[in-house]
CSV table of C-alpha atoms in Angstrom, one decimal:
chain,number,residue,atom,x,y,z
H,1,ASP,CA,-9.3,-14.9,7.6
H,2,ALA,CA,-9.2,-11.7,5.5
H,3,GLY,CA,-6.2,-9.5,5.8
H,4,VAL,CA,-6.1,-5.8,5.6
H,5,THR,CA,-7.9,-4.5,2.5
H,6,GLN,CA,-7.7,-1.0,0.9
H,7,SER,CA,-9.7,0.7,-1.8
H,8,PRO,CA,-9.2,1.9,-4.4
H,9,THR,CA,-6.0,0.4,-5.6
H,10,HIS,CA,-5.1,3.3,-7.9
H,11,LEU,CA,-6.4,6.9,-8.1
H,12,ILE,CA,-5.7,9.9,-10.2
H,13,LYS,CA,-6.7,13.4,-9.1
H,14,THR,CA,-5.8,16.9,-10.0
H,15,ARG,CA,-4.3,19.6,-7.8
H,16,GLY,CA,-6.8,21.2,-5.4
H,17,GLN,CA,-9.2,18.2,-5.4
H,18,GLN,CA,-10.1,16.1,-2.4
H,19,VAL,CA,-9.6,12.4,-2.0
H,20,THR,CA,-10.9,9.7,0.4
H,21,LEU,CA,-9.1,6.4,0.8
H,22,ARG,CA,-10.6,3.4,2.6
H,23,CYS,CA,-9.3,0.6,4.8
H,24,SER,CA,-10.7,-2.5,6.4
H,25,PRO,CA,-8.6,-3.9,9.2
H,26,LYS,CA,-7.6,-7.6,9.6
H,27,SER,CA,-10.3,-9.5,11.5
H,28,GLY,CA,-9.9,-9.1,15.2
H,29,HIS,CA,-7.9,-5.9,15.0
H,30,ASP,CA,-9.2,-2.6,16.5
H,31,THR,CA,-6.4,-0.2,15.7
H,32,VAL,CA,-5.7,1.4,12.3
H,33,SER,CA,-2.7,3.4,11.3
H,34,TRP,CA,-2.1,5.3,8.0
H,35,TYR,CA,1.2,5.8,6.3
H,36,GLN,CA,2.4,7.7,3.2
H,37,GLN,CA,5.2,6.1,1.2
H,38,ALA,CA,6.9,8.3,-1.4
H,39,LEU,CA,9.1,6.7,-4.1
H,40,GLY,CA,12.4,5.4,-2.7
H,41,GLN,CA,11.5,6.2,0.9
H,42,GLY,CA,10.1,4.3,3.8
H,43,PRO,CA,6.5,4.6,5.0
H,44,GLN,CA,5.9,7.9,6.9
H,45,PHE,CA,3.4,7.8,9.8
H,46,ILE,CA,0.4,10.0,9.3
H,47,PHE,CA,-1.8,9.0,12.3
H,48,GLN,CA,-3.4,6.2,14.2
H,49,TYR,CA,-7.0,5.6,15.1
H,50,TYR,CA,-8.3,3.6,18.1
H,51,GLU,CA,-11.8,3.6,19.5
H,52,GLU,CA,-12.8,6.0,16.7
H,53,GLU,CA,-10.4,8.6,18.0
H,54,GLU,CA,-7.1,9.9,16.5
H,55,ARG,CA,-4.6,9.0,19.3
H,56,GLN,CA,-1.3,10.0,17.7
H,57,ARG,CA,-0.3,12.0,14.7
H,58,GLY,CA,2.8,12.4,12.7
H,59,ASN,CA,4.2,15.5,11.0
H,60,PHE,CA,1.4,16.0,8.4
H,61,PRO,CA,-0.7,19.1,7.9
H,62,ASP,CA,-4.4,19.4,8.8
H,63,ARG,CA,-5.2,18.7,5.1
H,64,PHE,CA,-4.8,15.1,6.2
H,65,SER,CA,-7.7,13.9,8.3
H,66,GLY,CA,-9.2,10.6,9.1
H,67,HIS,CA,-12.1,8.7,10.6
H,68,GLN,CA,-12.6,5.3,12.2
H,69,PHE,CA,-16.0,3.7,12.2
H,70,PRO,CA,-17.6,1.4,14.9
H,71,ASN,CA,-16.7,-1.7,12.8
H,72,TYR,CA,-13.0,-0.5,13.0
H,73,SER,CA,-12.7,0.3,9.3
H,74,SER,CA,-11.1,3.7,8.6
H,75,GLU,CA,-10.9,6.5,6.0
H,76,LEU,CA,-8.1,8.8,5.1
H,77,ASN,CA,-9.1,12.2,3.7
H,78,VAL,CA,-6.8,14.6,2.0
H,79,ASN,CA,-8.0,18.0,1.0
H,80,ALA,CA,-6.5,20.6,-1.4
H,81,LEU,CA,-4.3,18.0,-3.0
H,82,LEU,CA,-0.8,19.0,-4.0
H,83,LEU,CA,1.5,17.4,-6.5
H,84,GLY,CA,3.7,16.3,-3.6
H,85,ASP,CA,0.8,14.2,-2.2
H,86,SER,CA,1.5,11.7,-5.0
H,87,ALA,CA,2.5,8.5,-3.1
H,88,LEU,CA,1.5,5.1,-2.0
H,89,TYR,CA,-0.8,5.3,1.0
H,90,LEU,CA,-0.6,2.3,3.3
H,91,CYS,CA,-3.1,1.3,5.9
H,92,ALA,CA,-1.9,-1.0,8.8
H,93,SER,CA,-4.0,-2.7,11.5
H,94,SER,CA,-3.1,-4.1,14.8
H,95,ASP,CA,-4.5,-5.3,18.1
H,96,ARG,CA,-4.3,-2.5,20.7
H,97,ASN,CA,-2.0,-4.7,22.9
H,98,GLU,CA,0.4,-5.6,20.1
H,99,GLU,CA,3.2,-3.7,18.4
H,100,THR,CA,3.1,-5.7,15.2
H,101,GLN,CA,1.2,-4.1,12.4
H,102,TYR,CA,-0.3,-5.8,9.4
H,103,PHE,CA,-0.3,-3.8,6.2
H,104,GLY,CA,-2.7,-3.6,3.3
H,105,PRO,CA,-1.5,-3.5,-0.3
H,106,GLY,CA,-1.8,0.3,-0.5
H,107,THR,CA,-3.6,2.8,-2.6
H,108,ARG,CA,-1.4,4.5,-5.2
H,109,LEU,CA,-2.4,8.2,-5.6
H,110,LEU,CA,-1.2,10.3,-8.5
H,111,VAL,CA,-1.9,14.0,-8.4
H,112,LEU,CA,-1.6,15.9,-11.7
W,1,ASP,CA,15.2,14.7,10.9
W,2,GLN,CA,15.7,11.0,10.2
W,3,GLN,CA,15.3,9.1,13.5
W,4,VAL,CA,15.8,5.7,11.8
W,5,LYS,CA,18.5,5.3,9.2
W,6,GLN,CA,19.3,2.5,6.9
W,7,ASN,CA,22.5,3.7,5.2
W,8,SER,CA,22.8,0.9,2.7
W,9,PRO,CA,20.3,1.3,-0.2
W,10,SER,CA,21.1,-2.2,-1.5
W,11,LEU,CA,22.9,-5.4,-0.6
W,12,SER,CA,23.8,-8.3,-2.8
W,13,VAL,CA,24.5,-11.8,-1.3
W,14,GLN,CA,25.1,-15.2,-2.7
W,15,GLU,CA,22.5,-17.9,-2.0
W,16,GLY,CA,23.4,-19.9,1.2
W,17,ARG,CA,25.5,-17.1,2.7
W,18,ILE,CA,24.6,-14.7,5.5
W,19,SER,CA,22.8,-11.4,4.8
W,20,ILE,CA,23.3,-8.7,7.3
W,21,LEU,CA,21.1,-5.6,7.2
W,22,ASN,CA,21.9,-2.7,9.4
W,23,CYS,CA,19.9,0.1,11.0
W,24,ASP,CA,20.8,3.1,13.2
W,25,TYR,CA,18.5,5.2,15.3
W,26,THR,CA,18.8,8.4,17.2
W,27,ASN,CA,15.8,8.4,19.6
W,28,SER,CA,16.7,6.7,22.9
W,29,MET,CA,12.9,6.7,23.8
W,30,PHE,CA,12.1,4.0,21.2
W,31,ASP,CA,10.9,1.0,23.1
W,32,TYR,CA,10.3,-1.6,20.3
W,33,PHE,CA,12.1,-2.4,17.0
W,34,LEU,CA,10.7,-4.3,14.0
W,35,TRP,CA,11.8,-5.5,10.6
W,36,TYR,CA,9.4,-5.6,7.7
W,37,LYS,CA,9.9,-7.1,4.2
W,38,LYS,CA,8.3,-5.7,1.2
W,39,TYR,CA,7.8,-7.2,-2.3
W,40,PRO,CA,6.7,-5.1,-5.2
W,41,ALA,CA,3.0,-4.3,-5.4
W,42,GLU,CA,2.4,-5.6,-1.8
W,43,GLY,CA,2.3,-3.9,1.5
W,44,PRO,CA,5.2,-4.5,4.0
W,45,THR,CA,5.0,-7.8,5.8
W,46,PHE,CA,6.2,-8.2,9.4
W,47,LEU,CA,9.3,-10.3,9.8
W,48,ILE,CA,10.7,-10.1,13.3
W,49,SER,CA,10.8,-7.7,16.3
W,50,ILE,CA,12.7,-7.0,19.5
W,51,SER,CA,11.9,-5.2,22.7
W,52,SER,CA,14.3,-2.5,23.9
W,53,ILE,CA,14.9,-4.6,27.0
W,54,LYS,CA,16.5,-7.4,25.0
W,55,ASP,CA,19.6,-7.7,22.8
W,56,LYS,CA,18.7,-10.6,20.6
W,57,ASN,CA,15.7,-12.3,19.2
W,58,GLU,CA,15.8,-15.3,16.9
W,59,ASP,CA,13.1,-16.8,14.6
W,60,GLY,CA,14.2,-19.6,12.3
W,61,ARG,CA,16.6,-18.2,9.7
W,62,PHE,CA,16.1,-14.6,11.0
W,63,THR,CA,17.9,-13.1,14.0
W,64,VAL,CA,17.7,-9.4,15.1
W,65,PHE,CA,20.5,-7.9,17.3
W,66,LEU,CA,20.0,-4.7,19.3
W,67,ASN,CA,22.9,-2.7,20.6
W,68,LYS,CA,21.4,0.1,22.7
W,69,SER,CA,24.6,1.8,23.6
W,70,ALA,CA,25.4,2.2,19.9
W,71,LYS,CA,21.8,2.8,18.9
W,72,HIS,CA,22.2,0.1,16.3
W,73,LEU,CA,20.3,-2.9,15.3
W,74,SER,CA,20.9,-5.5,12.6
W,75,LEU,CA,19.0,-8.3,10.9
W,76,HIS,CA,20.9,-11.5,10.1
W,77,ILE,CA,19.4,-14.0,7.5
W,78,VAL,CA,21.1,-17.4,7.5
W,79,PRO,CA,21.2,-19.1,5.0
W,80,SER,CA,20.0,-16.5,2.5
W,81,GLN,CA,17.6,-17.8,-0.2
W,82,PRO,CA,16.6,-16.3,-3.6
W,83,GLY,CA,13.0,-15.8,-2.2
W,84,ASP,CA,14.5,-13.4,0.4
W,85,SER,CA,15.1,-10.9,-2.3
W,86,ALA,CA,13.0,-7.9,-1.3
W,87,VAL,CA,13.2,-4.5,0.3
W,88,TYR,CA,13.7,-4.7,4.1
W,89,PHE,CA,12.5,-1.9,6.3
W,90,CYS,CA,13.7,-1.3,9.8
W,91,ALA,CA,11.2,0.4,12.1
W,92,ALA,CA,11.1,1.7,15.6
W,93,SER,CA,8.2,2.6,17.8
W,94,GLU,CA,7.6,5.1,20.6
W,95,GLY,CA,4.1,5.0,22.1
W,96,PHE,CA,1.7,4.6,19.2
W,97,LYS,CA,4.0,6.1,16.6
W,98,THR,CA,6.2,3.9,14.3
W,99,ILE,CA,9.1,5.4,12.4
W,100,PHE,CA,10.5,3.6,9.4
W,101,GLY,CA,13.9,3.7,7.7
W,102,ALA,CA,14.2,4.2,4.0
W,103,GLY,CA,14.8,0.5,3.3
W,104,THR,CA,17.5,-1.7,2.0
W,105,ARG,CA,17.0,-3.7,-1.2
W,106,LEU,CA,18.4,-7.2,-0.8
W,107,PHE,CA,19.4,-9.3,-3.8
W,108,VAL,CA,20.1,-13.0,-3.2
W,109,LYS,CA,21.9,-14.5,-6.2
W,110,ALA,CA,21.3,-18.2,-7.0
């Protein structure tokens, strides 16, 4: 039973560029949430996708957007990268009826 | 505006003793509380949770206590083991949004 997988594991970009991160949820899960974790802080909620729609969003600018596909996998897109976007990006999946989320290992993004 | 606060960045405990990790929150609309554990280079792993309608939930060595009037919850680990050394995150959910604290790093000394 595969858990949550994310790709790539590491990424280096320069300011102004765009990035796409990918996530495959745990088998049987239909809901995907994305988090940003800066060094020394807890994960910050970006948004959650269910039935291919964004159903709740945290305090992140429109530069952060996402998508969920019919197979429940998801992408996080960040445009016009800033130095402050450097962080670990975590994907978490869950069943729509459960509160418990299962996290992937994350993608570490460095913006230079 | 930190809605979930873990005021102790780190905690050191002797093996076999009790570890108590604390968490405070400000939003009375939170309806579910969770604890996650995180090892380096891994994503957070779910540990234990509690609904806002309960005041205690126990799972093996782990017990979570919720004091709604004080807006405080705590995680007790008894007995503590060296493998418990990790960062522990308190989290609270309202609707589809989950808010995490900054984490407490637990060191369990053998």
